[in-house]
């Protein structure tokens, strides 16, 4: 481990989404599980448990209105008591009936204003929680050719975003997420990084792109986009997860660990894990069939492991091989790092820092699951509320 | 129009899915609409309206348990009174908590038996409704490598299907649907036509493949599969819909009308619309944001239109061009048929048969929508119940 | 036809690529055909024949070095004598052994300078031919992770493009094409519209994006990109072709005519066919198995037909339906235009303008093919020279 | 290492394709490299070097006509002298002008017979070389809808294959490869495993499917197909390579090592590496930009490494976790195996067997490359001859 590598690993922080602890599923079925949180405090408690097991997850992102409370200052204190802080605020303009045909892009000024106001509410929440980032993911789009005016929707989107951006504080940021498709099936209003980049560039310095690793067309080279956005100074944050097909929202690194390794390599290469970086790493996943808390533990460990492997790449030797046109040699340097088993080293690091060497087993042995299953009887389990 | 073409159009029948009249959506949101049926009778009434407007939809497929009633004979009579018949019975082994890790493929013999028994119940419904087809679509699959034993699941699937097949009557059929992915995100137990074909071939003569046009990998040449399954004598039925990305379940023909034309051309080419064909044409769609009854009207009209265009292909001239290696000439013969506007001719046919010339407008002017919106106040609107 | 529609159709011009008249194929085989041009003059003669048959193709794009001649002024005069003009100049930095590991992105300054110089040579050709556009398509990329430094390659690309752009005349433009993959199999240096947009935005006003309709990931909504680039003022030109799988380079409109219709609708919607538009329409296709000249005739007719259909969309009614959330109504307005058979109207227009009513048949009956097959015996047929 | 694991690794044999040592490329460019073989003997010599470095590659597959010689018995002896044997014979019906519109599927009986006769010639070669397998990959397909009659082509294909199969000896096999697309761009006559399976099932016991890992639609779960074909007793052989986009033909394991691991796990699970298995492992790759001999060395090492990792999966513990519905536990057992660095153990095994511990370095230090670069001056370097 180089000094830089040690520093990167020491500084690594992965934000957890509150909604990962609630139930999720597909349009066919949402399965419940014993112990699932009934409110945001129980979600935060679970997130804090992930942090206690790993030391990697000091913040919890909220989703408004799913996590709406009366007193956000009190919620912040509750989180602090649990050992974590509140993080990114995620807006939601896809579950109100008014948004059936769009939110920030809607043809009806009244609906647009409602969606804008929701974002201003979210900024107000940020002011109370001390959150830095407002994350905007829009479900806006259309299912049939002709249903909407693509160009008009873009123009309205730009206008709505500009209005919201005026209220983003000088220490705050707006990060705009893009997604290839779903729930819209024909045209999505922010479908690719180019569109997000064009909008945030028009907004200003404190507007950035959010890259969800599951939101691309088949075959897309995601690490290229990472490198490009870092080069352009516009990579705001990651929503980590993994996919085999569509937006599967599986555990990050589960579908293609080598891809995650390549992504982390480009994050490091582009300065995204340097001391002065403001790139935020977050999870955005759905534990449809697996246990949720260990699912999150596994996820942050995967990010850490692939970061550690990426840090092993011998950059100087790599540059020499690249300059020499030594394709196999350059590739081998990268693969050597990927194939090196960093798990013992990371276990040792954890032990040195007073963390469980084997977080998955530590969680299993902690009795936490049995406790919440017993305590959380009754009530309505949290879910997306779709 | 040739005599054959006339006969094909006269005989064209497209079965409607009862669930198309209920609400549907995505994991993000299911939007409701006024007038949505609350029970299977109201669904049948809506389906019958589609048939009255088009003359193309004489049957309604049921989904068990969504459409479960005490007296199926009475339901059949109700349908007949409305002018339609009951059709395919669709099983459902994806919404009970027991099926979280599989149904016909489950490692637990008790769960497998429960899923088998559900299919035997469906066959009993068929016996009462006089339905010919049991359609089996399985959500079975896994989300993570290692979660299930691919091979063992196939073996158990084969065994379960064999047990069910023993109960399929001599005038009945089992059609096995395949799907590329969703809800399973890593491995689906019946993911492609090859797997369905292998299983139904092992079962016997009365087992066939169901081809859902939205259930393929990107770029798949669907008309090839149609031609192949007809050649192998194993094309049982279609689930029509259309897609841009995944299993979008949009109106058939909406995303790529030329593809629907090519599919219908191969259906005709392979004898699938001949007098002695037992290929069933069905819709399986989700009207998430558009009106449902006119959505179904548009769908059956699209199938009819593309069938009519496909019937215009000059087969003899085509064969000559193909034999001559005249690529552009052969292609032009096909495109000429596709580009010919058959809508006036089909309107005329409808008029001759006492049907509305313009079904979409006739429905709009019928007052049916206003009536059901008024009558269907209160109660719980039907949906997938996910 | 509205006055606007008439004007659009009157003004429609589609540039032909000289290389479409030479042989092309796949890595498996390039088939030759009798009559294939041996040099650029014969290619221009063939292109001129397409224009005589259709009135739609007044310009021919050149590819350097495939079409290199000593005297470009003489070549321009030759083209004019044939009834066409010389158009876009296409650079080629993918066939020299020096470019094995990149051209404008190469780590070796000497190779980069060679590639830059090639573009300056192309600008000099433009000065002699009076061409407006320098089209840059780069094959640069890597086949294996680690082979190249993604970020460093972007930085060098930006620098190389800036150097070239300094030499682009005030009446000239640089259009930068992007491509999803091929010939690079892991990472392509300009893989998507976002990358091309970021680079041309950095260059200046006279740098624009070239959109090749075959250069996208599966499922990409191309008309969205068209609308977005027009909105951003950065759509420079089209390379038209069509695809089922990868960069298949089939005849435009052959694979998905409805997609071409939607693209042309957005071009019109965004002002791309207005009098003051500088968007260039070009073909870029490979007639691997079909006859080349009629292949080009079919292509320009397809663009004209889909443009004519797109012009039929009732924009006012569409806006009303969109504002009302009438999904099916809005879609039907668009589909009505698409399904209307414009071929008789276009044939009539051709007749009025002294052009053959049926260009494909007119070409067949012209004897041109027989003439060139006889005349072009011997010599080496043109191809990509790969 | 279990005894079984040791046996599997001891028995592991990967056949090399002679053409991997010649030049290859894309339709844009084929780059040459010093030392490239000029004939089949030089290819065999290079292949033998791969075997000397790794002990994993005892056979070389030939491609007819690329590797045609007068005396195959002499060629076999030459190979034996080099330390390897001749393996699978690959037919080629895609480079003769007669095959422009098909070979075994052609409408012209004369062309079909020519293609059949070519396969009979290949069988005759097999008789002389003692090869077991005739591998049939067909480029047959069409580029445009209407160009060919899908159904008729299938029927002719079946007939042609049946004729060839009659000549396959009792100790020989016919393996039929499928491919999603390329060189055909609209319809490929053997596009998927289902089609290959249907044909080889109709032929008989000695006809099997060849699975090329690069020949699938985006997102296809290849290990599922492996498991299915092994279950059906019809997996004949692998063509190993890897891909990010299309049929990229990259080094196996280079694009997604975890996928290769999963594939090898299913091969083992289904008995494909058991003593009585007749599944053949072959490479089929293109070293377009990387050095060819070390490219092959890297490839066979990748297969060995992923096989070794797959052998580490604790099958009993996995079954327990699967039965318990312990998704994360089951997945972790699989990932533990994948993440274990087997390279030191494999190096030790090589040393024990008198092989170079580090084959890539051993090759570099061997001087072989320098020798062939010096010796193979002049002549025409082998390539696909497209």
PDB file of N, CA and C in Angstrom, chain A residues 1-60:
ATOM      1  N   UNK A   1       0.829  -1.200   0.000  1.00  0.00           N
ATOM      2  CA  UNK A   1       0.000   0.000   0.000  1.00  0.00           C
ATOM      3  C   UNK A   1       0.870   1.258   0.000  1.00  0.00           C
ATOM      4  N   UNK A   2       0.627   2.127  -0.923  1.00  0.00           N
ATOM      5  CA  UNK A   2       1.315   3.407  -0.910  1.00  0.00           C
ATOM      6  C   UNK A   2       0.642   4.310   0.120  1.00  0.00           C
ATOM      7  N   UNK A   3       1.311   5.400   0.428  1.00  0.00           N
ATOM      8  CA  UNK A   3       0.706   6.375   1.347  1.00  0.00           C
ATOM      9  C   UNK A   3      -0.610   6.884   0.766  1.00  0.00           C
ATOM     10  N   UNK A   4      -0.573   7.181  -0.517  1.00  0.00           N
ATOM     11  CA  UNK A   4      -1.794   7.664  -1.170  1.00  0.00           C
ATOM     12  C   UNK A   4      -2.911   6.647  -1.019  1.00  0.00           C
ATOM     13  N   UNK A   5      -2.574   5.372  -1.275  1.00  0.00           N
ATOM     14  CA  UNK A   5      -3.577   4.317  -1.178  1.00  0.00           C
ATOM     15  C   UNK A   5      -4.152   4.239   0.225  1.00  0.00           C
ATOM     16  N   UNK A   6      -3.277   4.338   1.208  1.00  0.00           N
ATOM     17  CA  UNK A   6      -3.746   4.308   2.589  1.00  0.00           C
ATOM     18  C   UNK A   6      -4.686   5.465   2.880  1.00  0.00           C
ATOM     19  N   UNK A   7      -4.316   6.617   2.395  1.00  0.00           N
ATOM     20  CA  UNK A   7      -5.147   7.798   2.627  1.00  0.00           C
ATOM     21  C   UNK A   7      -6.507   7.637   1.960  1.00  0.00           C
ATOM     22  N   UNK A   8      -6.479   7.152   0.738  1.00  0.00           N
ATOM     23  CA  UNK A   8      -7.750   6.944   0.022  1.00  0.00           C
ATOM     24  C   UNK A   8      -8.640   5.999   0.807  1.00  0.00           C
ATOM     25  N   UNK A   9      -8.077   4.888   1.244  1.00  0.00           N
ATOM     26  CA  UNK A   9      -8.885   3.920   1.979  1.00  0.00           C
ATOM     27  C   UNK A   9      -9.352   4.501   3.311  1.00  0.00           C
ATOM     28  N   UNK A  10      -8.498   5.288   3.935  1.00  0.00           N
ATOM     29  CA  UNK A  10      -8.909   5.916   5.193  1.00  0.00           C
ATOM     30  C   UNK A  10     -10.077   6.872   4.976  1.00  0.00           C
ATOM     31  N   UNK A  11     -10.042   7.552   3.857  1.00  0.00           N
ATOM     32  CA  UNK A  11     -11.057   8.584   3.608  1.00  0.00           C
ATOM     33  C   UNK A  11     -12.325   8.049   2.952  1.00  0.00           C
ATOM     34  N   UNK A  12     -12.299   6.796   2.564  1.00  0.00           N
ATOM     35  CA  UNK A  12     -13.423   6.271   1.779  1.00  0.00           C
ATOM     36  C   UNK A  12     -14.734   6.343   2.564  1.00  0.00           C
ATOM     37  N   UNK A  13     -15.720   6.977   1.981  1.00  0.00           N
ATOM     38  CA  UNK A  13     -17.032   7.101   2.618  1.00  0.00           C
ATOM     39  C   UNK A  13     -18.107   6.798   1.591  1.00  0.00           C
ATOM     40  N   UNK A  14     -19.005   5.923   1.952  1.00  0.00           N
ATOM     41  CA  UNK A  14     -20.076   5.542   1.034  1.00  0.00           C
ATOM     42  C   UNK A  14     -21.410   5.819   1.713  1.00  0.00           C
ATOM     43  N   UNK A  15     -22.168   6.672   1.081  1.00  0.00           N
ATOM     44  CA  UNK A  15     -23.450   7.081   1.661  1.00  0.00           C
ATOM     45  C   UNK A  15     -24.510   6.008   1.405  1.00  0.00           C
ATOM     46  N   UNK A  16     -25.312   5.734   2.412  1.00  0.00           N
ATOM     47  CA  UNK A  16     -26.356   4.709   2.274  1.00  0.00           C
ATOM     48  C   UNK A  16     -27.717   5.359   2.020  1.00  0.00           C
ATOM     49  N   UNK A  17     -28.528   4.752   1.200  1.00  0.00           N
ATOM     50  CA  UNK A  17     -29.864   5.288   0.954  1.00  0.00           C
ATOM     51  C   UNK A  17     -30.837   4.744   2.003  1.00  0.00           C
ATOM     52  N   UNK A  18     -31.593   5.602   2.612  1.00  0.00           N
ATOM     53  CA  UNK A  18     -32.534   5.138   3.643  1.00  0.00           C
ATOM     54  C   UNK A  18     -33.467   4.074   3.082  1.00  0.00           C
ATOM     55  N   UNK A  19     -33.853   4.239   1.807  1.00  0.00           N
ATOM     56  CA  UNK A  19     -34.852   3.341   1.214  1.00  0.00           C
ATOM     57  C   UNK A  19     -34.338   1.921   0.971  1.00  0.00           C
ATOM     58  N   UNK A  20     -33.025   1.729   1.043  1.00  0.00           N
ATOM     59  CA  UNK A  20     -32.496   0.370   0.870  1.00  0.00           C
ATOM     60  C   UNK A  20     -32.891  -0.530   2.020  1.00  0.00           C
ATOM     61  N   UNK A  21     -33.287   0.066   3.142  1.00  0.00           N
ATOM     62  CA  UNK A  21     -33.656  -0.730   4.308  1.00  0.00           C
ATOM     63  C   UNK A  21     -35.147  -1.056   4.343  1.00  0.00           C
ATOM     64  N   UNK A  22     -35.906  -0.372   3.486  1.00  0.00           N
ATOM     65  CA  UNK A  22     -37.323  -0.696   3.341  1.00  0.00           C
ATOM     66  C   UNK A  22     -37.502  -1.786   2.299  1.00  0.00           C
ATOM     67  N   UNK A  23     -38.733  -2.234   2.148  1.00  0.00           N
ATOM     68  CA  UNK A  23     -39.014  -3.258   1.150  1.00  0.00           C
ATOM     69  C   UNK A  23     -39.000  -2.669  -0.252  1.00  0.00           C
ATOM     70  N   UNK A  24     -38.587  -3.474  -1.194  1.00  0.00           N
ATOM     71  CA  UNK A  24     -38.653  -3.067  -2.593  1.00  0.00           C
ATOM     72  C   UNK A  24     -38.919  -4.311  -3.416  1.00  0.00           C
ATOM     73  N   UNK A  25     -39.210  -4.125  -4.661  1.00  0.00           N
ATOM     74  CA  UNK A  25     -39.507  -5.282  -5.490  1.00  0.00           C
ATOM     75  C   UNK A  25     -39.703  -4.861  -6.923  1.00  0.00           C
ATOM     76  N   UNK A  26     -40.502  -5.623  -7.618  1.00  0.00           N
ATOM     77  CA  UNK A  26     -40.789  -5.328  -9.011  1.00  0.00           C
ATOM     78  C   UNK A  26     -42.277  -5.043  -9.138  1.00  0.00           C
ATOM     79  N   UNK A  27     -42.714  -4.735 -10.353  1.00  0.00           N
ATOM     80  CA  UNK A  27     -44.150  -4.526 -10.561  1.00  0.00           C
ATOM     81  C   UNK A  27     -44.940  -5.802 -10.287  1.00  0.00           C
ATOM     82  N   UNK A  28     -44.241  -6.931 -10.214  1.00  0.00           N
ATOM     83  CA  UNK A  28     -44.940  -8.199 -10.003  1.00  0.00           C
ATOM     84  C   UNK A  28     -45.178  -8.509  -8.526  1.00  0.00           C
ATOM     85  N   UNK A  29     -44.259  -8.044  -7.672  1.00  0.00           N
ATOM     86  CA  UNK A  29     -44.404  -8.399  -6.259  1.00  0.00           C
ATOM     87  C   UNK A  29     -43.350  -7.682  -5.424  1.00  0.00           C
ATOM     88  N   UNK A  30     -43.767  -7.176  -4.286  1.00  0.00           N
ATOM     89  CA  UNK A  30     -42.825  -6.691  -3.281  1.00  0.00           C
ATOM     90  C   UNK A  30     -42.921  -7.623  -2.076  1.00  0.00           C
ATOM     91  N   UNK A  31     -41.845  -8.337  -1.824  1.00  0.00           N
ATOM     92  CA  UNK A  31     -41.831  -9.246  -0.677  1.00  0.00           C
ATOM     93  C   UNK A  31     -41.433  -8.483   0.584  1.00  0.00           C
ATOM     94  N   UNK A  32     -42.132  -8.750   1.658  1.00  0.00           N
ATOM     95  CA  UNK A  32     -41.752  -8.172   2.941  1.00  0.00           C
ATOM     96  C   UNK A  32     -40.842  -9.119   3.698  1.00  0.00           C
ATOM     97  N   UNK A  33     -40.137  -8.565   4.697  1.00  0.00           N
ATOM     98  CA  UNK A  33     -39.314  -9.434   5.556  1.00  0.00           C
ATOM     99  C   UNK A  33     -39.450  -8.959   6.987  1.00  0.00           C
ATOM    100  N   UNK A  34     -39.390  -9.887   7.928  1.00  0.00           N
ATOM    101  CA  UNK A  34     -39.460  -9.500   9.333  1.00  0.00           C
ATOM    102  C   UNK A  34     -38.357  -8.508   9.670  1.00  0.00           C
ATOM    103  N   UNK A  35     -38.690  -7.539  10.495  1.00  0.00           N
ATOM    104  CA  UNK A  35     -37.681  -6.593  10.946  1.00  0.00           C
ATOM    105  C   UNK A  35     -37.521  -5.371  10.072  1.00  0.00           C
ATOM    106  N   UNK A  36     -38.249  -5.319   8.976  1.00  0.00           N
ATOM    107  CA  UNK A  36     -38.128  -4.156   8.089  1.00  0.00           C
ATOM    108  C   UNK A  36     -38.600  -2.896   8.813  1.00  0.00           C
ATOM    109  N   UNK A  37     -37.858  -1.802   8.657  1.00  0.00           N
ATOM    110  CA  UNK A  37     -38.201  -0.555   9.335  1.00  0.00           C
ATOM    111  C   UNK A  37     -39.597  -0.060   8.974  1.00  0.00           C
ATOM    112  N   UNK A  38     -40.191   0.595   9.937  1.00  0.00           N
ATOM    113  CA  UNK A  38     -41.510   1.182   9.711  1.00  0.00           C
ATOM    114  C   UNK A  38     -41.417   2.698   9.501  1.00  0.00           C
ATOM    115  N   UNK A  39     -40.278   3.293   9.872  1.00  0.00           N
ATOM    116  CA  UNK A  39     -40.131   4.747   9.711  1.00  0.00           C
ATOM    117  C   UNK A  39     -38.663   5.089   9.503  1.00  0.00           C
ATOM    118  N   UNK A  40     -38.416   6.354   9.302  1.00  0.00           N
ATOM    119  CA  UNK A  40     -37.077   6.793   8.943  1.00  0.00           C
ATOM    120  C   UNK A  40     -36.073   6.568  10.078  1.00  0.00           C
ATOM    121  N   UNK A  41     -36.534   6.640  11.305  1.00  0.00           N
ATOM    122  CA  UNK A  41     -35.590   6.423  12.407  1.00  0.00           C
ATOM    123  C   UNK A  41     -35.082   4.976  12.421  1.00  0.00           C
ATOM    124  N   UNK A  42     -35.988   4.074  12.173  1.00  0.00           N
ATOM    125  CA  UNK A  42     -35.551   2.672  12.119  1.00  0.00           C
ATOM    126  C   UNK A  42     -34.621   2.426  10.924  1.00  0.00           C
ATOM    127  N   UNK A  43     -34.873   3.132   9.837  1.00  0.00           N
ATOM    128  CA  UNK A  43     -33.948   3.013   8.695  1.00  0.00           C
ATOM    129  C   UNK A  43     -32.562   3.534   9.085  1.00  0.00           C
ATOM    130  N   UNK A  44     -32.554   4.673   9.754  1.00  0.00           N
ATOM    131  CA  UNK A  44     -31.270   5.255  10.167  1.00  0.00           C
ATOM    132  C   UNK A  44     -30.545   4.323  11.134  1.00  0.00           C
ATOM    133  N   UNK A  45     -31.304   3.715  12.022  1.00  0.00           N
ATOM    134  CA  UNK A  45     -30.682   2.780  12.968  1.00  0.00           C
ATOM    135  C   UNK A  45     -30.006   1.629  12.218  1.00  0.00           C
ATOM    136  N   UNK A  46     -30.688   1.123  11.203  1.00  0.00           N
ATOM    137  CA  UNK A  46     -30.102   0.031  10.418  1.00  0.00           C
ATOM    138  C   UNK A  46     -28.856   0.497   9.676  1.00  0.00           C
ATOM    139  N   UNK A  47     -28.946   1.697   9.115  1.00  0.00           N
ATOM    140  CA  UNK A  47     -27.786   2.246   8.402  1.00  0.00           C
ATOM    141  C   UNK A  47     -26.600   2.413   9.350  1.00  0.00           C
ATOM    142  N   UNK A  48     -26.891   2.844  10.539  1.00  0.00           N
ATOM    143  CA  UNK A  48     -25.821   3.038  11.518  1.00  0.00           C
ATOM    144  C   UNK A  48     -25.155   1.708  11.856  1.00  0.00           C
ATOM    145  N   UNK A  49     -25.956   0.651  11.855  1.00  0.00           N
ATOM    146  CA  UNK A  49     -25.403  -0.677  12.104  1.00  0.00           C
ATOM    147  C   UNK A  49     -24.411  -1.052  10.996  1.00  0.00           C
ATOM    148  N   UNK A  50     -24.747  -0.725   9.761  1.00  0.00           N
ATOM    149  CA  UNK A  50     -23.819  -0.972   8.649  1.00  0.00           C
ATOM    150  C   UNK A  50     -22.507  -0.226   8.887  1.00  0.00           C
ATOM    151  N   UNK A  51     -22.619   0.995   9.362  1.00  0.00           N
ATOM    152  CA  UNK A  51     -21.408   1.782   9.615  1.00  0.00           C
ATOM    153  C   UNK A  51     -20.607   1.179  10.771  1.00  0.00           C
ATOM    154  N   UNK A  52     -21.289   0.725  11.796  1.00  0.00           N
ATOM    155  CA  UNK A  52     -20.558   0.119  12.923  1.00  0.00           C
ATOM    156  C   UNK A  52     -19.805  -1.136  12.488  1.00  0.00           C
ATOM    157  N   UNK A  53     -20.362  -1.857  11.577  1.00  0.00           N
ATOM    158  CA  UNK A  53     -19.726  -3.097  11.108  1.00  0.00           C
ATOM    159  C   UNK A  53     -18.552  -2.825  10.163  1.00  0.00           C
ATOM    160  N   UNK A  54     -18.581  -1.692   9.472  1.00  0.00           N
ATOM    161  CA  UNK A  54     -17.634  -1.483   8.366  1.00  0.00           C
ATOM    162  C   UNK A  54     -16.793  -0.220   8.486  1.00  0.00           C
ATOM    163  N   UNK A  55     -17.291   0.766   9.190  1.00  0.00           N
ATOM    164  CA  UNK A  55     -16.584   2.047   9.234  1.00  0.00           C
ATOM    165  C   UNK A  55     -16.581   2.791   7.918  1.00  0.00           C
ATOM    166  N   UNK A  56     -17.423   2.358   7.005  1.00  0.00           N
ATOM    167  CA  UNK A  56     -17.388   2.922   5.649  1.00  0.00           C
ATOM    168  C   UNK A  56     -18.597   3.788   5.300  1.00  0.00           C
ATOM    169  N   UNK A  57     -19.587   3.805   6.153  1.00  0.00           N
ATOM    170  CA  UNK A  57     -20.868   4.373   5.733  1.00  0.00           C
ATOM    171  C   UNK A  57     -21.383   5.404   6.737  1.00  0.00           C
ATOM    172  N   UNK A  58     -20.732   6.544   6.819  1.00  0.00           N
ATOM    173  CA  UNK A  58     -21.049   7.511   7.876  1.00  0.00           C
ATOM    174  C   UNK A  58     -22.263   8.390   7.601  1.00  0.00           C
ATOM    175  N   UNK A  59     -22.892   8.234   6.448  1.00  0.00           N
ATOM    176  CA  UNK A  59     -24.019   9.125   6.119  1.00  0.00           C
ATOM    177  C   UNK A  59     -25.190   8.341   5.546  1.00  0.00           C
ATOM    178  N   UNK A  60     -26.375   8.891   5.740  1.00  0.00           N
ATOM    179  CA  UNK A  60     -27.618   8.298   5.226  1.00  0.00           C
ATOM    180  C   UNK A  60     -28.348   9.330   4.376  1.00  0.00           C
TER     181      UNK A  60
END
